[in-house]
MMTF fields as JSON, N, C-alpha, C and O atoms, coordinates in Angstrom:
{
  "mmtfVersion": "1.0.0",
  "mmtfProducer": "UNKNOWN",
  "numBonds": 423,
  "numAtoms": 424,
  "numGroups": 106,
  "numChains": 1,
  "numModels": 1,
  "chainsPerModel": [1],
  "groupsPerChain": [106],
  "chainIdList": ["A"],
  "bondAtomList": [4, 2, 8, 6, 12, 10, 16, 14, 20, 18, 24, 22, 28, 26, 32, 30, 36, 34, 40, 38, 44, 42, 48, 46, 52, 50, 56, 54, 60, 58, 64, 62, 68, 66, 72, 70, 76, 74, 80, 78, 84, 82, 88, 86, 92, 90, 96, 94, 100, 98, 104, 102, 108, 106, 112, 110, 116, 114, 120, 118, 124, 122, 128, 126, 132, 130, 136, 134, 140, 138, 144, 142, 148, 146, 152, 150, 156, 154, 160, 158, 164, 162, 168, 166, 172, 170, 176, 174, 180, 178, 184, 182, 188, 186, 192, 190, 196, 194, 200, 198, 204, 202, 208, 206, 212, 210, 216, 214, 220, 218, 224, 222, 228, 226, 232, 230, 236, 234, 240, 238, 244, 242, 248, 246, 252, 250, 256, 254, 260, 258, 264, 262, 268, 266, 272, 270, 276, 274, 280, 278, 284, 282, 288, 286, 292, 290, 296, 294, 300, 298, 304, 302, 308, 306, 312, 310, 316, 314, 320, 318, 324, 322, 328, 326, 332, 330, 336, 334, 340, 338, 344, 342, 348, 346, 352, 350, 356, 354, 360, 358, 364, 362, 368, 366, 372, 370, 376, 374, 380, 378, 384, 382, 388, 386, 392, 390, 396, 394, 400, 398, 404, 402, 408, 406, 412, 410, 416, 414, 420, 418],
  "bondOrderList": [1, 1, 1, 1, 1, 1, 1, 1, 1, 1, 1, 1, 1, 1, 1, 1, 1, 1, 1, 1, 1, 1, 1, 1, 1, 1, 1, 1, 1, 1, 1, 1, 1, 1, 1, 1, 1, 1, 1, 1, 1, 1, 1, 1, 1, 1, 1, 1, 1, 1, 1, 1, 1, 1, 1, 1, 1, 1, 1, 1, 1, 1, 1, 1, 1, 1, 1, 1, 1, 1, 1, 1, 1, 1, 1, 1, 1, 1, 1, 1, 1, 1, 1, 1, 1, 1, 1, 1, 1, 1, 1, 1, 1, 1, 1, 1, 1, 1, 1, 1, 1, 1, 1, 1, 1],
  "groupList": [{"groupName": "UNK", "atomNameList": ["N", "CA", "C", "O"], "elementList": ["N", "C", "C", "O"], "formalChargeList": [0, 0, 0, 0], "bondAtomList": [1, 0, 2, 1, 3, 2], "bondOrderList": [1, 1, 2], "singleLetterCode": "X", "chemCompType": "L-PEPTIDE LINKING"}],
  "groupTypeList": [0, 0, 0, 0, 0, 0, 0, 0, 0, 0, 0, 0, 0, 0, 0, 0, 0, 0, 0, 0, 0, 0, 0, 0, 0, 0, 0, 0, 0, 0, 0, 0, 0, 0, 0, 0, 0, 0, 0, 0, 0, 0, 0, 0, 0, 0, 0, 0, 0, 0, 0, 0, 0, 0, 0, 0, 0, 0, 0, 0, 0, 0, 0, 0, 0, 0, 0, 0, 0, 0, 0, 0, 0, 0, 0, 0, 0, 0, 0, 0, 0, 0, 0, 0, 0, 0, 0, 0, 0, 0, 0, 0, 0, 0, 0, 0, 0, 0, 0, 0, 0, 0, 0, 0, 0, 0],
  "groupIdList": [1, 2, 3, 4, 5, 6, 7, 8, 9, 10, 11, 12, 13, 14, 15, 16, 17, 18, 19, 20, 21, 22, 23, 24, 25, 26, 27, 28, 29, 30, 31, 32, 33, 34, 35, 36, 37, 38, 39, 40, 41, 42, 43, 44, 45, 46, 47, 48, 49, 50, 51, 52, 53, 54, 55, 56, 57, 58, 59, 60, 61, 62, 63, 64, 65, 66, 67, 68, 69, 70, 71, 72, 73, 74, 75, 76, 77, 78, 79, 80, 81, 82, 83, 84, 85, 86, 87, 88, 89, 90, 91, 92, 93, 94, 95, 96, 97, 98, 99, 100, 101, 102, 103, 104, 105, 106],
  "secStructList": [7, 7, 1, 7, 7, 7, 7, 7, 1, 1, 1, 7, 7, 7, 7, 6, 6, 1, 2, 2, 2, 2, 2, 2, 2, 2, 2, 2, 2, 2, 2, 2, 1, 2, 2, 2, 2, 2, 2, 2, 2, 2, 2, 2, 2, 2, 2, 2, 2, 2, 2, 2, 6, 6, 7, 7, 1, 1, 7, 1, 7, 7, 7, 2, 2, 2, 2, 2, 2, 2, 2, 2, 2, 2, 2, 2, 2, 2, 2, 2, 2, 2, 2, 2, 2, 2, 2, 2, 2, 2, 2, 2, 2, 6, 6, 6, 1, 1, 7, 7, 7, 7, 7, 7, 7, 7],
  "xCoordList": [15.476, 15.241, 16.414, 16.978, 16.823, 17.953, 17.684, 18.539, 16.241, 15.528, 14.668, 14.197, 14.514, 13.65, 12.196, 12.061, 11.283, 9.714, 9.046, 8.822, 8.701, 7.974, 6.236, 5.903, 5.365, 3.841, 3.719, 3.268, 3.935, 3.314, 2.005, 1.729, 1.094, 0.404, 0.107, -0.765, 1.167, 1.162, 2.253, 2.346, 2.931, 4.249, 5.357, 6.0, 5.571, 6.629, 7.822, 7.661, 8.954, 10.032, 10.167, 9.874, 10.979, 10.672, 12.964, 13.994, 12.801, 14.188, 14.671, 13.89, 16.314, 16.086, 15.795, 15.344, 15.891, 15.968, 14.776, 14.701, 13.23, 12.671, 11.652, 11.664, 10.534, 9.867, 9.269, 9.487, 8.583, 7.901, 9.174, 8.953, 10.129, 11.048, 10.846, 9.838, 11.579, 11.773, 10.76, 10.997, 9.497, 8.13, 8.11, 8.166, 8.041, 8.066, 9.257, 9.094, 10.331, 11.432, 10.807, 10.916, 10.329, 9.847, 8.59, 8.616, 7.923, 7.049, 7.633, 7.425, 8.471, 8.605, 9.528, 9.583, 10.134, 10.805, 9.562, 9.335, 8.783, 7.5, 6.963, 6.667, 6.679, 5.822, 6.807, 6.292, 8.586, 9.248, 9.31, 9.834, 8.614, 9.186, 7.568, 7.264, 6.789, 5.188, 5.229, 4.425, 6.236, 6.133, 5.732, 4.772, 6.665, 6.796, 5.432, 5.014, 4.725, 3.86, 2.486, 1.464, 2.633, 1.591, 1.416, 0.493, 3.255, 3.037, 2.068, 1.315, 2.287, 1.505, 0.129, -0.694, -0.295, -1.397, -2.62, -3.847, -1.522, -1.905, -2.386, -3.461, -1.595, -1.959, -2.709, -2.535, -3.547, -4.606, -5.66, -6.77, -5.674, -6.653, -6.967, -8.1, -6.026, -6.431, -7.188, -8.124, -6.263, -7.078, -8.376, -9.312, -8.752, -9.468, -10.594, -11.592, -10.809, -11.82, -12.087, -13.239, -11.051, -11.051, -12.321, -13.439, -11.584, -12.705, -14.408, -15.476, -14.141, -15.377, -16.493, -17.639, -15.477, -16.637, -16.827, -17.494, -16.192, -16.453, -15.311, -15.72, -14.131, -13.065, -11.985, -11.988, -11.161, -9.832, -8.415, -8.579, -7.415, -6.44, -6.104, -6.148, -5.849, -5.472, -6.022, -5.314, -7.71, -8.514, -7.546, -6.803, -7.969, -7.385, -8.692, -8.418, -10.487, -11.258, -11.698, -12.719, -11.024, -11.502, -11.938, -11.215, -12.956, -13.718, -12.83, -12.325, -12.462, -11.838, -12.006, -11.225, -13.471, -13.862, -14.141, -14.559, -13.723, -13.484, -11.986, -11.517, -11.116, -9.802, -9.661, -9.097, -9.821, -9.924, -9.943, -9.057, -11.081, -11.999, -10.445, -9.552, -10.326, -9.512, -8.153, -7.579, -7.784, -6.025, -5.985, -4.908, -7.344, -6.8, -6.982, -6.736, -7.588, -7.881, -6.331, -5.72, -5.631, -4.786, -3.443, -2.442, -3.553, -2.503, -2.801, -1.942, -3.81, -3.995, -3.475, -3.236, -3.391, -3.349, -1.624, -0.886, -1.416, 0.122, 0.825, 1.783, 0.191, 0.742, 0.962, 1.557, 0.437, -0.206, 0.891, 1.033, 1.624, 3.117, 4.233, 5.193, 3.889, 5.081, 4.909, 5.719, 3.311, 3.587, 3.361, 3.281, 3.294, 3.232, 5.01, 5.389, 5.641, 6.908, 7.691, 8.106, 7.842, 8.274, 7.996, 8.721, 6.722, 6.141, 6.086, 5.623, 6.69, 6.967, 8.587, 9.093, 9.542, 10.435, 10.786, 11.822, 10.054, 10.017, 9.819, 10.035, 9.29, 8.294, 9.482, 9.507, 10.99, 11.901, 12.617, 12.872, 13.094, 14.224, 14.169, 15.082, 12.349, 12.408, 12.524, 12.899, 12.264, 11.972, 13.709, 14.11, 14.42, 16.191, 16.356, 17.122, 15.483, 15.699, 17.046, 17.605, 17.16, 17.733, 18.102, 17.4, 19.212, 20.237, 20.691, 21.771, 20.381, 20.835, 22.146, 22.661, 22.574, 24.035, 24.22, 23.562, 25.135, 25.59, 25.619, 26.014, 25.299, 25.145, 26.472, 26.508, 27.729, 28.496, 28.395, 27.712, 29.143, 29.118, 29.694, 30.9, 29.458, 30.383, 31.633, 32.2],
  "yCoordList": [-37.012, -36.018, -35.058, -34.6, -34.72, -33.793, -32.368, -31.547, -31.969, -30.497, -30.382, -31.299, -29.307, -28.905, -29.262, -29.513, -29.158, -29.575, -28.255, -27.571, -27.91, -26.639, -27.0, -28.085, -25.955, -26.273, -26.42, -25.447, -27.127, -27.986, -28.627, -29.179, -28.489, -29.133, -30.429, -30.748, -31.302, -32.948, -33.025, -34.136, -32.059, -32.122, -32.796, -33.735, -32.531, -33.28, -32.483, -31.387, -32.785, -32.056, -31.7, -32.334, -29.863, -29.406, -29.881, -29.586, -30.555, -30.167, -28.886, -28.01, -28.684, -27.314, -27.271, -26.175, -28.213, -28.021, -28.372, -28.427, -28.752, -28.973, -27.872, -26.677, -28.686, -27.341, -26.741, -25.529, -27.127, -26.799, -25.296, -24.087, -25.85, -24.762, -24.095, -23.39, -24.128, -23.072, -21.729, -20.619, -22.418, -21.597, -20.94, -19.71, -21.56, -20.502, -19.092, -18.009, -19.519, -18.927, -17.352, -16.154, -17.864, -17.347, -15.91, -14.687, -16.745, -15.978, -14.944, -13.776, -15.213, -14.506, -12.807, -11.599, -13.884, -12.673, -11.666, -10.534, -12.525, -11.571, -10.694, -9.596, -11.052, -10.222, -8.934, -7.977, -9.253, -8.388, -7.25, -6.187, -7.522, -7.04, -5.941, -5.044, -6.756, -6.144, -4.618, -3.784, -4.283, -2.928, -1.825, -1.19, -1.364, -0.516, -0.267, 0.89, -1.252, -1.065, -1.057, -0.458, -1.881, -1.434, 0.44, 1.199, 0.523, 1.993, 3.111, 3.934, 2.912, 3.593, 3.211, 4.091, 1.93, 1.563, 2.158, 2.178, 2.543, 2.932, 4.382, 4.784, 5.122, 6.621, 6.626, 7.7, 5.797, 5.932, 5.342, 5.74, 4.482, 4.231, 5.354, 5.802, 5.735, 6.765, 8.239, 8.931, 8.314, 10.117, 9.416, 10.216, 8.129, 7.61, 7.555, 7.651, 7.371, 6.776, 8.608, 9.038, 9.452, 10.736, 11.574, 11.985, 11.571, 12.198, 11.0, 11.289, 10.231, 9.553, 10.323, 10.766, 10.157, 10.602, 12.618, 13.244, 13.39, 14.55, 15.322, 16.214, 15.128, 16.012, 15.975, 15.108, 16.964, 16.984, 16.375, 16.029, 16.197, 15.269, 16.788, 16.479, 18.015, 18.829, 20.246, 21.036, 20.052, 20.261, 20.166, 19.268, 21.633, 21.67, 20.983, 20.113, 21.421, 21.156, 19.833, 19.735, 18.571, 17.411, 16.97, 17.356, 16.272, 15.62, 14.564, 14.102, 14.063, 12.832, 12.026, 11.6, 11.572, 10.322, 10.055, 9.003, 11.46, 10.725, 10.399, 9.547, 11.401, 11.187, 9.85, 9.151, 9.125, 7.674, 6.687, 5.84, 6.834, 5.801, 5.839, 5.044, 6.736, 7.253, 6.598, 5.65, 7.422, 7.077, 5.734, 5.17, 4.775, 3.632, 2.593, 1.47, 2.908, 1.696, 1.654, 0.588, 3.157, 2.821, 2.388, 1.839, 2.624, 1.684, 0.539, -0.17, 0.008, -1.168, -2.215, -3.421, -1.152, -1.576, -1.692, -2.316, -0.922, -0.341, -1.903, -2.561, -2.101, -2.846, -4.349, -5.118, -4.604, -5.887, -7.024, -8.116, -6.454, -7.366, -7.245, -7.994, -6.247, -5.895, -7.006, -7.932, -6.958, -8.135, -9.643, -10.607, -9.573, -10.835, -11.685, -12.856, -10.439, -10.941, -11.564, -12.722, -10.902, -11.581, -13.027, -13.978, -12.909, -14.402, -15.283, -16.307, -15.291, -16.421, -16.402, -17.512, -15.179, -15.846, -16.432, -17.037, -16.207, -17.332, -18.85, -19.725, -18.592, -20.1, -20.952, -22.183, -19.693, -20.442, -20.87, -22.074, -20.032, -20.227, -21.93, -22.748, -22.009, -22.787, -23.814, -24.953, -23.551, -25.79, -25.703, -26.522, -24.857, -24.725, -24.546, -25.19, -23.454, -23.379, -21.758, -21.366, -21.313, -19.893, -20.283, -21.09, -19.867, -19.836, -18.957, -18.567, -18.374, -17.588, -17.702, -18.658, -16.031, -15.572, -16.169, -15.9, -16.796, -17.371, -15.784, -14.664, -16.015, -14.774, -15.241, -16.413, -14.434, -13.687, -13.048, -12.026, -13.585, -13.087, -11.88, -12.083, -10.394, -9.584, -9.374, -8.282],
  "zCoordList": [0.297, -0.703, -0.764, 0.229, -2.408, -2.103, -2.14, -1.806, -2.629, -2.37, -1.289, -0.615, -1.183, -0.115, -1.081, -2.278, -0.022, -0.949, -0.967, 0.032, -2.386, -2.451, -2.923, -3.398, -2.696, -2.796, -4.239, -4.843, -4.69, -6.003, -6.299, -7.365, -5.102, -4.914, -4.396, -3.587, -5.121, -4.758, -3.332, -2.811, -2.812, -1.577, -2.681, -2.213, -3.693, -4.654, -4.782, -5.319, -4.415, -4.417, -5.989, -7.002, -5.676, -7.101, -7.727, -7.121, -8.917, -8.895, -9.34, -9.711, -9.314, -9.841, -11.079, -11.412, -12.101, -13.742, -14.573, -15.801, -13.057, -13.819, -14.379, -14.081, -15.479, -15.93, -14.776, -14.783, -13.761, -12.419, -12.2, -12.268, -12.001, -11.61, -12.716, -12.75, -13.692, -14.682, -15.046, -15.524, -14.566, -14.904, -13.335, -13.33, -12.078, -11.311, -11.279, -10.718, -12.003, -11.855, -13.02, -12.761, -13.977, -15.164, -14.114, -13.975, -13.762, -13.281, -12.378, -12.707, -11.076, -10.518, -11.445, -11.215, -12.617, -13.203, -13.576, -13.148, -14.589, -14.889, -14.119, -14.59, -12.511, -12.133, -11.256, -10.678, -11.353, -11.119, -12.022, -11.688, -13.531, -14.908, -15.188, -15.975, -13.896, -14.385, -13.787, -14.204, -12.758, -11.926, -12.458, -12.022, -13.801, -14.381, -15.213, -15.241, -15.876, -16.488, -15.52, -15.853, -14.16, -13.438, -12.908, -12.612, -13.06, -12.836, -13.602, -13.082, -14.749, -15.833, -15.855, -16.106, -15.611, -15.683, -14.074, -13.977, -13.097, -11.941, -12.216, -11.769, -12.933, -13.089, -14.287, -14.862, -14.963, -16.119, -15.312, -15.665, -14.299, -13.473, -12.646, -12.465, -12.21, -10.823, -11.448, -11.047, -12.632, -13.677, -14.005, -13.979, -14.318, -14.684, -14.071, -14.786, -12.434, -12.113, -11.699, -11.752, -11.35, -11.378, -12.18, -11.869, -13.223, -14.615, -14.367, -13.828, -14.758, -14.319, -13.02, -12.953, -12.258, -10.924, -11.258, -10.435, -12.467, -12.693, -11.879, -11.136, -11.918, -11.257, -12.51, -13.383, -12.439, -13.398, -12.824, -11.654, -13.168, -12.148, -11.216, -10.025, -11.349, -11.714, -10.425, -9.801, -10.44, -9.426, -7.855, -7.458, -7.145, -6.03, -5.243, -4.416, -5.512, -4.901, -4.635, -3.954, -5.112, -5.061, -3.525, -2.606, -3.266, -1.756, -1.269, -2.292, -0.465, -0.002, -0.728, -1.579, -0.399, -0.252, -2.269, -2.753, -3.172, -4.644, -4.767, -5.521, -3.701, -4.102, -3.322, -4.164, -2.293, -1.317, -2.632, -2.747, -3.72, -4.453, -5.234, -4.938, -6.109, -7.297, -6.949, -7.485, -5.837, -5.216, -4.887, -5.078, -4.222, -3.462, -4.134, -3.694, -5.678, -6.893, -7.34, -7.416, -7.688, -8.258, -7.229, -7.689, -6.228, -5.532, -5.621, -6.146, -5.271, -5.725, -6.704, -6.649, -7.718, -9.181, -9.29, -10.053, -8.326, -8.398, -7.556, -7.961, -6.622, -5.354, -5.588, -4.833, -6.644, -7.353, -7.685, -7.134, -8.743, -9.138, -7.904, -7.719, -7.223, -5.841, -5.334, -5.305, -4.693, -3.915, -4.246, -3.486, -5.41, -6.108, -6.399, -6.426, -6.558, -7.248, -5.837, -5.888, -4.808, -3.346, -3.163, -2.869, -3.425, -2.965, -3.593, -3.091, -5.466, -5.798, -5.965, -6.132, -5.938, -5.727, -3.974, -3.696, -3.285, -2.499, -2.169, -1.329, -3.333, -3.77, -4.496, -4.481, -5.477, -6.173, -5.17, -5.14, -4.152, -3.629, -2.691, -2.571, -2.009, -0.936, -2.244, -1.965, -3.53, -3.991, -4.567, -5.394, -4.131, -4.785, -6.024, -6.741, -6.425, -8.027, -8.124, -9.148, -7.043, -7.039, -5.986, -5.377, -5.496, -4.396, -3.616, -4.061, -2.547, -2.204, -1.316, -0.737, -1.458, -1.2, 0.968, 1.973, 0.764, 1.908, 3.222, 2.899, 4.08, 5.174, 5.673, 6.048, 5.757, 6.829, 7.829, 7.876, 8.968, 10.144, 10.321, 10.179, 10.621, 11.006, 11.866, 11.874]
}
């Protein structure tokens, strides 16, 4: 085999040019490209579940355990494409669709 074998499901070596590649390559861009909008989407969740449970974003008096609910949905929400985007361009690099930069010795 002249690639490494990436999880395709079948153990089928990925080439680099094929669609298999091209779409993981695609994705990992996507979910590098999703950050920004998870950002925004993190702070309409978090004011969100906020006002819901009866607090303002704004409120010094908020309880923990609404700011815990509020703050740890929207990290969540936040954390999502982060760690998504790592792990499939991992997924490009092992089937050789992306190449990485040769390590030098100091």
């Amino acid at each position: 085999m002249a690639h490494t074998t990436s999880r395709n499901g079948a153990g089928r070596p990925t080439a680099p040019g094929s669609a298999r590649a091209r779409r993981d390559v695609r994705r990992a861009w996507l979910f590098l490209l999703m950050v920004l909008p998870a950002f925004v989407l993190a702070v309409l969740v978090g004011d969100g579940l906020l006002s819901l449970q009866g607090y303002d974003a704004g409120d010094s008096a908020v309880p923990l355990h609404v700011t815990l609910v509020a703050g740890g949905s929207a990290l969540l929400v936040l954390m999502a494409p982060g760690m998504a985007s790592p792990r499939l361009s991992t997924v490009c690099a092992r089937g050789g669709t992306v190449t990485r930069p040769a390590r030098h010795p100091a």
